[in-house]
XYZ file of C-alpha atoms in Angstrom:
585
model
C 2.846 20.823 -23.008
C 1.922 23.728 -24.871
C -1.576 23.241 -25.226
C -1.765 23.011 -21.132
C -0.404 26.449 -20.930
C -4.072 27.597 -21.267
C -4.594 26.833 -18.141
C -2.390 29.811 -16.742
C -4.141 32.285 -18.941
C -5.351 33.252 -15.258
C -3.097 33.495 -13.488
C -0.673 36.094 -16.213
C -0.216 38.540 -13.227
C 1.294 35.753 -11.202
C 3.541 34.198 -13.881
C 4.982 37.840 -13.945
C 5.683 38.930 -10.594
C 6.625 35.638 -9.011
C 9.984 35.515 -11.470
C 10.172 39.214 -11.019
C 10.329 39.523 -7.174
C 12.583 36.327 -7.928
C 15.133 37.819 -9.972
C 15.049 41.066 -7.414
C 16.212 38.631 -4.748
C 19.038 37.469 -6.751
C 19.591 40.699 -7.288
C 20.372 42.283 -3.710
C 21.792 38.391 -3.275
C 25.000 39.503 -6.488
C 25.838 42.413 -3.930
C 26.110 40.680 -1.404
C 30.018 39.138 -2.368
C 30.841 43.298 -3.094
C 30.141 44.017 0.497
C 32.231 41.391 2.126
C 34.983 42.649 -0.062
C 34.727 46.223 1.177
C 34.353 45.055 4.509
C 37.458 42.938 4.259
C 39.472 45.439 1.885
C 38.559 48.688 3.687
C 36.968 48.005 7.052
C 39.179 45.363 8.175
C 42.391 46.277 6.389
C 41.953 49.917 8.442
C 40.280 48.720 11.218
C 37.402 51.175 10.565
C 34.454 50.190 12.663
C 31.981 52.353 11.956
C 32.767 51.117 8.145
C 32.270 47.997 9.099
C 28.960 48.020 11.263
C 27.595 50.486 8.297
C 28.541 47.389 6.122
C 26.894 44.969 8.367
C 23.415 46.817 8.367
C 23.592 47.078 4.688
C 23.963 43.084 4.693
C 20.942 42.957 6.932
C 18.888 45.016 4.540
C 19.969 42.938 1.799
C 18.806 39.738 3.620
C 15.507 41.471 4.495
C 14.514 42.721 1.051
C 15.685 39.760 -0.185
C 14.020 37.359 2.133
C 10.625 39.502 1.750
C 11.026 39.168 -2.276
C 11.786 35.340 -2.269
C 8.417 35.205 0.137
C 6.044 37.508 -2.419
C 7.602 35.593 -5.237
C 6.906 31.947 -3.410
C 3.527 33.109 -3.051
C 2.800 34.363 -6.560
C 4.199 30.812 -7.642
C 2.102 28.667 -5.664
C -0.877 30.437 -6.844
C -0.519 29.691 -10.306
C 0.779 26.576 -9.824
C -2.135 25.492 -7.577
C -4.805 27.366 -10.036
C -3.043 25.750 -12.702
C -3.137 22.472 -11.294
C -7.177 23.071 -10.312
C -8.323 24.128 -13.811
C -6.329 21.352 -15.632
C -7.587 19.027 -13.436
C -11.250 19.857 -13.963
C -10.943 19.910 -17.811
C -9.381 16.314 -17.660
C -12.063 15.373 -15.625
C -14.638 16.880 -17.873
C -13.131 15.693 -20.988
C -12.954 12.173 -19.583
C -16.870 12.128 -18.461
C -17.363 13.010 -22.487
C -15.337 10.252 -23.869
C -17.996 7.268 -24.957
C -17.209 3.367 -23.572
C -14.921 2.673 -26.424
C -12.285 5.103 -25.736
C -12.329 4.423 -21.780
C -12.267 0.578 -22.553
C -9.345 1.352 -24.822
C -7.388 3.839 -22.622
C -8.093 2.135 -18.999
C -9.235 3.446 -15.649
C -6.188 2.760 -13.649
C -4.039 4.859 -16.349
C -6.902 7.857 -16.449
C -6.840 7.772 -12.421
C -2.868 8.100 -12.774
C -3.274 10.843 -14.977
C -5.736 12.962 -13.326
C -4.007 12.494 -10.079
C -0.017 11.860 -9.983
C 0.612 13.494 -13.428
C -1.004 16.797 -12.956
C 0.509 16.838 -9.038
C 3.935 16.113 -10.963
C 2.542 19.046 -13.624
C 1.369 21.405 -10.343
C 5.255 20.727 -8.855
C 7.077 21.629 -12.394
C 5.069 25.065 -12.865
C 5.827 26.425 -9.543
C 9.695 25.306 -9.616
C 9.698 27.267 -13.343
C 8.019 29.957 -11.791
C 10.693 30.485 -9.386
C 13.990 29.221 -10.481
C 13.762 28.911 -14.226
C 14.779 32.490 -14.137
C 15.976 33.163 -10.966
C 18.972 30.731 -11.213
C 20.466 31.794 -15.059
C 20.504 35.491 -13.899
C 22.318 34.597 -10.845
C 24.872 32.166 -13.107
C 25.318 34.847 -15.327
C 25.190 37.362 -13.358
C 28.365 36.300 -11.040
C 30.237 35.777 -13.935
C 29.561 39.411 -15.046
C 30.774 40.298 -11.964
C 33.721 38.444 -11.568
C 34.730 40.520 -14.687
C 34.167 43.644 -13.113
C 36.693 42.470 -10.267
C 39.591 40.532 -12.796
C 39.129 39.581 -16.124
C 41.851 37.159 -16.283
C 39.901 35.376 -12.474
C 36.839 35.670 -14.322
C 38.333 33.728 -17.600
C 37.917 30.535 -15.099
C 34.126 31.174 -15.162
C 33.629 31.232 -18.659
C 35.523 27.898 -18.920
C 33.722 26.162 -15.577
C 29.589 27.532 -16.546
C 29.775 25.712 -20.426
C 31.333 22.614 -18.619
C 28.467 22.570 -15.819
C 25.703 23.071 -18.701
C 26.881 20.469 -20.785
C 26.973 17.884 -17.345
C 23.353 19.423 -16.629
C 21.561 19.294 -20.021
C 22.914 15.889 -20.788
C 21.827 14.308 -17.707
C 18.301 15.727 -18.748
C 18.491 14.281 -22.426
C 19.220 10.711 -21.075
C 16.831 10.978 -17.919
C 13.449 12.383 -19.561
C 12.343 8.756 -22.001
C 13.446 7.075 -18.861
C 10.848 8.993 -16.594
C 8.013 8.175 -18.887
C 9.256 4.727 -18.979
C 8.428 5.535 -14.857
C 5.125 6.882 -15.173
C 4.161 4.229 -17.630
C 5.155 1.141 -15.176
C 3.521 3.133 -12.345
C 0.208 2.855 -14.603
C 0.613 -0.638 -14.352
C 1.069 -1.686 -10.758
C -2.172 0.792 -10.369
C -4.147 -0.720 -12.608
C -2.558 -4.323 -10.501
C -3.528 -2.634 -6.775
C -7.422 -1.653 -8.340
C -7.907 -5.201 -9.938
C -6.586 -7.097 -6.177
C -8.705 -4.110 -4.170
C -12.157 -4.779 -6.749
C -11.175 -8.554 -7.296
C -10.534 -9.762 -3.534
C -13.397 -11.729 -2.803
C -12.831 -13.558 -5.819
C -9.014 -13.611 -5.397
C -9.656 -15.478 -2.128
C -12.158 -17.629 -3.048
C -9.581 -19.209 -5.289
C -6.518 -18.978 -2.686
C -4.688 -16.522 -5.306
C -3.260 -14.817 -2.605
C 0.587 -15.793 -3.604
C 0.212 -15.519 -6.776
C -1.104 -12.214 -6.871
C 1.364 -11.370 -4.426
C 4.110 -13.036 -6.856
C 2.157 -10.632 -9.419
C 2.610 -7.608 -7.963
C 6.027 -8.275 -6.578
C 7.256 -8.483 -9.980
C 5.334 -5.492 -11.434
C 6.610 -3.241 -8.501
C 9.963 -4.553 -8.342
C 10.026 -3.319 -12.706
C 9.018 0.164 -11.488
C 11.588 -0.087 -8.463
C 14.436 -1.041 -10.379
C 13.452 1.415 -13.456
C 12.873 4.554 -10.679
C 16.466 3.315 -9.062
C 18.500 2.967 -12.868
C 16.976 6.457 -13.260
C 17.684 7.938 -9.856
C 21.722 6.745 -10.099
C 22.031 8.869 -13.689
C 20.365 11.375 -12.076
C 22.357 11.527 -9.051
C 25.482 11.770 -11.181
C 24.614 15.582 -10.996
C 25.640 16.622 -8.069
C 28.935 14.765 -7.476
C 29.975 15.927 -10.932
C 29.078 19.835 -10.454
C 30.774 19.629 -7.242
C 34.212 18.536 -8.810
C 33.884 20.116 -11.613
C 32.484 23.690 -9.501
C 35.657 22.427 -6.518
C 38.601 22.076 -9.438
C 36.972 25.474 -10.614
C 37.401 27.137 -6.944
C 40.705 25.416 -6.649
C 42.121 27.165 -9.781
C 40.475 30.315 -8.534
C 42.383 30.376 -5.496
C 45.794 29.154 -7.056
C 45.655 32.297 -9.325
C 44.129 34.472 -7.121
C 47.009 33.775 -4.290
C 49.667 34.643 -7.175
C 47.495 37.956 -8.117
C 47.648 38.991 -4.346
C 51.076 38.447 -4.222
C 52.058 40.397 -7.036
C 49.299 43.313 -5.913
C 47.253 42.603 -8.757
C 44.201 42.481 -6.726
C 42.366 42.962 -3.574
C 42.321 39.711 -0.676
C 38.537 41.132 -0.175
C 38.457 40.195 -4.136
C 39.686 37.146 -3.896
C 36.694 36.240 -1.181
C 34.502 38.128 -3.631
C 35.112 35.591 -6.584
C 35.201 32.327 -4.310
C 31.960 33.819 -3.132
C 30.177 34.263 -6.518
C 32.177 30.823 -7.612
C 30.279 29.380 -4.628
C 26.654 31.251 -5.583
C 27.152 29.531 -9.327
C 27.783 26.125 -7.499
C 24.067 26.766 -5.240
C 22.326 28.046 -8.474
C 23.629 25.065 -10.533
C 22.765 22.186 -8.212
C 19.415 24.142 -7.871
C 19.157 24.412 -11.289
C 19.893 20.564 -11.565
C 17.205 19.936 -9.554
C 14.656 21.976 -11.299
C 15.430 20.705 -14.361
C 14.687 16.938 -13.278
C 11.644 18.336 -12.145
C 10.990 19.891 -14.915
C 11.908 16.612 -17.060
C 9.475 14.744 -14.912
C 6.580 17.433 -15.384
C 7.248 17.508 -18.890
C 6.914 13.340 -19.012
C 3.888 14.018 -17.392
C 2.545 16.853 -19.363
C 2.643 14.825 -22.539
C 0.239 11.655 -20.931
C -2.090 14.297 -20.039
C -2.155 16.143 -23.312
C -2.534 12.772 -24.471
C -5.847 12.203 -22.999
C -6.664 15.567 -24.153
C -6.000 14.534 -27.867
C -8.340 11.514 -27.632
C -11.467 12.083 -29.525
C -14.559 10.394 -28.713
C -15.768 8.403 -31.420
C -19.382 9.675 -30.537
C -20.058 13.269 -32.217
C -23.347 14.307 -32.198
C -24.568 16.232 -35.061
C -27.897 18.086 -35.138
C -30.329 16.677 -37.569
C -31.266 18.865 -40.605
C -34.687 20.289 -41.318
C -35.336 18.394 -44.285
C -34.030 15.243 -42.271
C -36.019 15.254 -39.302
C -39.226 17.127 -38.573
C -39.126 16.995 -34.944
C -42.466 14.706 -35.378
C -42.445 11.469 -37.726
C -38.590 10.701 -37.649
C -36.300 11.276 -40.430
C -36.828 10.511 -43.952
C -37.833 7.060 -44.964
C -38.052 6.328 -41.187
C -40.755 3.424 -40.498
C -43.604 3.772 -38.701
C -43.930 6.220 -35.701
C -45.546 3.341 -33.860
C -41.888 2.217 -33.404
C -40.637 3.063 -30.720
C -36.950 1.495 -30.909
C -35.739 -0.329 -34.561
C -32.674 -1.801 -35.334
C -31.508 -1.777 -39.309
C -28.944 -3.964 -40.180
C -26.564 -2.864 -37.720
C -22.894 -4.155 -36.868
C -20.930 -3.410 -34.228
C -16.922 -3.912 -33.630
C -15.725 -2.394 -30.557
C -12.534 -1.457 -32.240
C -11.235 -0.836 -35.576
C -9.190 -3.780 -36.396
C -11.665 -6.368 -33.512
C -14.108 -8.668 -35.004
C -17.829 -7.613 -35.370
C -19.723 -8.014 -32.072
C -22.717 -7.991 -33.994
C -23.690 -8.536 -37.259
C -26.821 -7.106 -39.168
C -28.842 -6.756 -36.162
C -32.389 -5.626 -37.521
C -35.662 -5.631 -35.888
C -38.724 -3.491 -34.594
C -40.355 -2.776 -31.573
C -43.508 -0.826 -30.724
C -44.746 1.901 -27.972
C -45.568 -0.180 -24.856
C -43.892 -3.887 -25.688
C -41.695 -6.027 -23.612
C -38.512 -7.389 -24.983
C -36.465 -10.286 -24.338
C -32.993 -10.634 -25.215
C -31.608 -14.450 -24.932
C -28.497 -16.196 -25.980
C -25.568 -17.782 -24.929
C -22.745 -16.208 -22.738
C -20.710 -13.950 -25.282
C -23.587 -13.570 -28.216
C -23.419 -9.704 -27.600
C -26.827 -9.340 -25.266
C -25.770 -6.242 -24.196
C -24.029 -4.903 -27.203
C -27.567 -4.602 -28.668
C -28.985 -2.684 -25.352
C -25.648 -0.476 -24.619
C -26.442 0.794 -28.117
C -29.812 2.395 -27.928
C -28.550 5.001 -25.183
C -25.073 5.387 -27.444
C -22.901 3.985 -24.688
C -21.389 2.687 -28.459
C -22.202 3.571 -31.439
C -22.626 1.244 -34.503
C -20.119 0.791 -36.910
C -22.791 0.002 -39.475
C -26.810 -0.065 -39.987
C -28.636 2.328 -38.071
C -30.474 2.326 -34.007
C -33.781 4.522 -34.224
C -35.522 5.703 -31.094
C -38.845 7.192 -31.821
C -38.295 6.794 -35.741
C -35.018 8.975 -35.323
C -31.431 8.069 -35.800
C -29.951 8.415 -32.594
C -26.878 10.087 -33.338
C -29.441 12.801 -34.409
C -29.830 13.414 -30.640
C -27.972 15.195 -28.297
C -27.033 13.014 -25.467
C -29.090 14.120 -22.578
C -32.197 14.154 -25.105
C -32.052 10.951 -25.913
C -31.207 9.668 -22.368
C -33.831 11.296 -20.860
C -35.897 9.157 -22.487
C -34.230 6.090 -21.867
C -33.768 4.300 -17.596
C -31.019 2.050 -18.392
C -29.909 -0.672 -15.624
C -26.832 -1.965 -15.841
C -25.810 -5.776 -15.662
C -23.218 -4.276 -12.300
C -25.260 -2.674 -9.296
C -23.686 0.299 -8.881
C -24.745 2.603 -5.890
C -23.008 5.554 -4.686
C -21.955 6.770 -0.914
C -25.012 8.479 0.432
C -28.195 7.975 1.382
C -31.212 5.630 -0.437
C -32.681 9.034 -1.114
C -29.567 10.329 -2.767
C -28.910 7.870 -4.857
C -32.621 7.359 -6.359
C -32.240 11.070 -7.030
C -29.756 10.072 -9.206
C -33.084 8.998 -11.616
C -34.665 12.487 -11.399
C -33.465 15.130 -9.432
C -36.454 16.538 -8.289
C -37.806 13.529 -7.236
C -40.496 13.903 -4.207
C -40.504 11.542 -1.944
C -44.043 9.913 -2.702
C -42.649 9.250 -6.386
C -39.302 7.715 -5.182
C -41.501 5.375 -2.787
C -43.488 4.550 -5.431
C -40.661 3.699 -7.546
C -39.453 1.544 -4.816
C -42.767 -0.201 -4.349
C -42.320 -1.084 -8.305
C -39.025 -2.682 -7.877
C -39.981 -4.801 -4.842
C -37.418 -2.854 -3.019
C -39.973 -1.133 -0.527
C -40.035 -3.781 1.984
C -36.383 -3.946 2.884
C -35.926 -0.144 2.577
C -39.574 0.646 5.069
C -37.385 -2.272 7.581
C -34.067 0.184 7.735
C -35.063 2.605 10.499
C -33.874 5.552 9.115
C -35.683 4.364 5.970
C -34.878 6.870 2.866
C -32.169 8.561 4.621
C -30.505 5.057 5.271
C -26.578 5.504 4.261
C -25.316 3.928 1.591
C -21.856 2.695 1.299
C -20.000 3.092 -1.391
C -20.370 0.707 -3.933
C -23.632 -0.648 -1.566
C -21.300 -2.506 0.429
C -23.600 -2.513 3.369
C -26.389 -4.037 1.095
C -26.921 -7.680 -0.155
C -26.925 -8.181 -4.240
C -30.206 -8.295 -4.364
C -30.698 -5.741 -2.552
C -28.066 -3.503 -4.369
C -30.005 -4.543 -8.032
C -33.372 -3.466 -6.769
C -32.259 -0.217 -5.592
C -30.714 0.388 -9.211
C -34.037 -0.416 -10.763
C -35.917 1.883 -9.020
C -33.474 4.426 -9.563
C -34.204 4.349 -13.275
C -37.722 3.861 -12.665
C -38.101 6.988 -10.564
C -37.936 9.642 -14.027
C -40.817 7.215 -15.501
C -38.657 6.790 -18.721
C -40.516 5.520 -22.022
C -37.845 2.811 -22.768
C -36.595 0.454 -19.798
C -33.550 -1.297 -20.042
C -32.858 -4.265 -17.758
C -29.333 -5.238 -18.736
C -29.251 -8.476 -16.715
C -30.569 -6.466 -13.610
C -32.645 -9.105 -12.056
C -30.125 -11.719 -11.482
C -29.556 -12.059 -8.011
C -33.473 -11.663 -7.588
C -35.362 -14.951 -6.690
C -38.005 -16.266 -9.192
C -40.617 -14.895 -7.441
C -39.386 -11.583 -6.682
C -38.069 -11.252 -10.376
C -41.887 -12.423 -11.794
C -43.300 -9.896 -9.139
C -41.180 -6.665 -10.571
C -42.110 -7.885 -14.470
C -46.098 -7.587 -13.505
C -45.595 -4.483 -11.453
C -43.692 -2.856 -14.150
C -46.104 -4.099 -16.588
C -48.843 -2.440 -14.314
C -47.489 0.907 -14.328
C -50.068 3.613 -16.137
C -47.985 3.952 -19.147
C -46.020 1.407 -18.709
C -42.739 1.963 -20.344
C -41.078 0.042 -23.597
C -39.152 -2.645 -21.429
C -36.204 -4.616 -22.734
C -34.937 -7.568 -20.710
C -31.743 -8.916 -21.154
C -31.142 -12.118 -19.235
C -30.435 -15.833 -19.483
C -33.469 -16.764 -17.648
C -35.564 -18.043 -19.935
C -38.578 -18.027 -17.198
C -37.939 -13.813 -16.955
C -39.364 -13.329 -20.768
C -41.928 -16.201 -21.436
C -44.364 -13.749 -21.556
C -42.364 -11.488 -23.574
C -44.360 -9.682 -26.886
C -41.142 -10.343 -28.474
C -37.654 -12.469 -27.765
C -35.134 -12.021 -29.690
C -32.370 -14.951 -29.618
C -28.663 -13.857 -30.746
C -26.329 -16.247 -31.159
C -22.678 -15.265 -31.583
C -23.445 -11.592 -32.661
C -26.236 -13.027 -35.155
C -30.263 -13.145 -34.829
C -30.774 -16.842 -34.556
C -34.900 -16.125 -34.219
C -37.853 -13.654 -33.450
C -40.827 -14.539 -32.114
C -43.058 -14.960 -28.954
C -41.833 -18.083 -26.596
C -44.323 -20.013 -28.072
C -42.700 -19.798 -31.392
C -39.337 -19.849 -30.779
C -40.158 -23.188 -29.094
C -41.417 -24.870 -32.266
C -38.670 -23.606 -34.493
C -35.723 -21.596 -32.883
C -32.989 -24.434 -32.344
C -30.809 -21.886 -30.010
C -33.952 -20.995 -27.677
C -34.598 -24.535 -27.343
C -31.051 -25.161 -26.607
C -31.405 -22.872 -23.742
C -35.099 -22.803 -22.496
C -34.514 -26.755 -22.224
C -31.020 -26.211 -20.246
C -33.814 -24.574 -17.758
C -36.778 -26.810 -17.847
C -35.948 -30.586 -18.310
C -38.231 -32.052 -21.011
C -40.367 -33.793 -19.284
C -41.605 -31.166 -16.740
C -42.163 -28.604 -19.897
C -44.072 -30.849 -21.603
């Protein structure tokens, strides 16, 4: 929690005043019992009514200046709290977006989304209930019990006894209660991560009448967190009943020696009311106090999940290259030709520390202006190869080169800039087919975007939508057919003209045609950029410069088609899958 304190650096005025004006209301609120008293004792008892009135209007000025310093106070809290809440939640964000594929694959969206959203609200909630009771109720606790003294030690003994016995009720309830509300939060990450998978997954969840059992599914996983929030709730509820007996017996006592005190004129009836009023203030502050510190048990539960984000360290750091390693020309030293544009030396990749190698000394060479292929069976780690020239991972061994330079050389938006990556998902975002080619490069004009759209055989559908560019966009493009949706995502990387292309499976909802047509058009483009296709088409790279065939994380050939027909077992395995015998030969 400490390290999200930060965060209120801001907002120091606030975390000042708001317990300040606070305390001043509890304050005028300790007098409050005194009044009655000499209303009762000297008013009353002497049926002096001007005494009395005078008294009244003092209690209405107490209730004014106290009811105006519990408003400035509320305000100063909610503040902070709120610009707390704002700040903490755009550094999450922020540090998330810098975390690299391994960590988010690790971590999980449906936990991140809980953490950015019901743990910092739970976060915002404990601040401002600090803010204004953390204080605010001790003083008042202590306070009457200081008082009481000043009225009859041997009364006030019965406070000293009842305030221990309340704390120990209190603060043990809070021991047992906080692992049990992170037990909460973490079974609430869970039926999250359940409702995302049923919203993402239901065409496919109906398709295979999984209905009742994914109802079954989440039945169970909600009925955990229901049971856990309800074994929690009862020990927590245990806090009232047992302040109010143990704050009742206290009054009860109060009363029983007070009575005997009045009787033998030790002190004052209007004293008596006085201590049954501050017993009754102590009561208030404590189940208030309760409260807060549930709260405050919750927000701390939640505090540590988001400091726990916060501790995650991408595994990507970028380091700028040194002089004598990189000229800002050739590449770095003992780098291969600057004809190559991308170059793979024998590198492995394991997506985690203790997994299995993805890929195992991966090493090849490609040059300015060549397309490609990347073939093998479902699994052989296609895209591993292409998600690591952009360093969506990094490899655990070897080295990836882009322009003869290591690419963990670059920083991020260097290299990226260079690179228009499509991934094997369409992804489009809610707005317009303008907005979302912008996406490519920002300041886009129109004529390139159409021509980008032209390239990716997407310009036909898009010149048929009357409002044409400014057509909306669902989110996700769920107003748009697959196709449709993987065309769009082309020319989005296509509009910025980038020098390496990467078609991570991009093309598969595409008709032969239409996918042959986009190949030659990109192929045609003046400067045509480095393409890679990744696919399982073996039609999409027969005209490939290069193909390289993987086969379970290994290179099982390089070569032209032509080749890898005559002696690449694997690519015959799979080119005749595609073409029967017969009507290849």
């Amino acid at each position: 929690m400490s390290r999200l304190l930060v965060y209120l650096k801001d907002y120091k005025k606030e975390c000042i005043f708001a317990p300040l004006f606070k305390m001043l209301e509890a304050l005028f609120e300790l007098f409050v019992p005194l009044v009655m008293a000499g209303v009762i004792d000297t008013g009353i008892a002497n049926s002096d009514k001007p005494y009395i009135i005078k008294m009244c209007l003092v209690l209405v000025l107490l209730a004014v200046v106290g009811l105006t310093s519990s408003i400035t106070a509320q305000f100063f809290a909610a503040k902070a709290a709120t610009g707390f809440a704002t700040k903490l939640r755009h550094a999450l964000f922020e540090h998330i977006q810098g975390l690299s594929f391994s960590e988010l694959d690790t971590v999980g969206t449906s936990t991140l989304i809980t953490r950015i959203t019901s743990d910092i609200n739970q976060t915002q909630s404990g601040v401002n209930m600090v803010l204004r009771l953390f204080l605010r109720s001790p003083f008042i606790v202590f306070g009457a019990m200081v008082m009481a003294f000043t009225i009859n030690v041997k009364a006030a003994l019965i406070f000293v006894v009842t305030i221990p016995l309340l704390s120990i009720v209190v603060f043990g309830i809070m021991k047992i209660t906080m692992p049990l509300y992170k037990k909460v939060q973490g079974l609430l990450d869970n039926v999250l991560g359940i409702t995302r998978e049923n919203l993402t997954g239901a065409r496919v969840i109906r398709a295979f009448n999984k209905e009742a059992d994914e109802r079954k599914h989440f039945e169970e996983t909600n009925e955990s967190l229901t049971s856990m929030q309800k074994f929690v709730g009862k020990i927590s509820a245990l806090t009232n009943p047992v302040t109010y007996v143990i704050i009742n017996a206290a009054t009860l006592v109060l009363l029983w020696t007070g009575a005997i005190q009045v009787d033998g004129g030790i002190i004052t009836q209007g004293a008596v009311v006085a201590l049954v009023n501050y017993m009754s203030q102590i009561l208030v502050e404590l189940i208030k106090l309760a409260n807060l510190i549930i709260t405050i048990t919750k927000a701390l539960a939640c505090a540590n999940r988001i400091e726990a984000v916060f501790e995650i360290k991408s595994s990507q750091e970028i380091a700028e290259p040194a002089e004598s390693a990189y000229d800002g020309h050739s590449g770095t030293a003992g780098s291969s030709s600057s004809d190559a544009v991308v170059e793979f030396r024998h590198v492995d990749l394991a997506y985690n520390s203790t997994g299995e190698s993805a890929l195992s000394d991966i090493s090849f060479k490609i040059l300015h202006g060549q397309t490609v292929g990347i073939i093998g069976g479902t699994g052989s780690g296609k895209s591993s190869v292409v998600n690591m020239i952009p360093r969506f991972y990094d490899a655990t061994g070897g080295t990836v080169l882009v322009d003869g330079r290591d690419v963990k050389t670059y920083e991020f938006d260097e290299l990226r800039s260079k690179i228009g990556m499509v991934l094997q998902k369409a992804i489009l975002f809610k707005g317009t087919i303008r907005e979302n080619l912008l996406w490519g490069k920002k300041d886009a004009t129109d004529a390139e975007i159409m021509d980008a759209l032209k390239i990716s055989q997407a310009l036909e559908f898009v010149n048929k939508k009357e409002e044409k560019l400014d057509y909306m966009v669902e989110q996700g493009g769920r107003n748009l057919s697959g196709g449709q949706k993987q065309r769009l995502t082309i020319a989005r990387a296509l509009v910025k003209r980038p020098e390496i292309l990467i078609l991570d499976d991009s093309a598969s909802a595409l008709d032969f045609a239409t996918d042959a047509a986009l190949r030659q058009s990109i192929a045609a483009m003046p400067d045509a950029p480095t393409t890679f296709i990744v696919s399982q088409r073996a039609a999409s790279m027969m005209q490939a410069d290069q193909i390289i065939v993987l086969d379970d994380g290994h290179i099982a050939g390089i070569g032209r088609h032509e080749e890898l027909l005559e002696n690449c077992h694997v690519y015959q395995e799979i080119y005749y899958s595609q073409f029967p015998k017969e009507v290849a030969e």
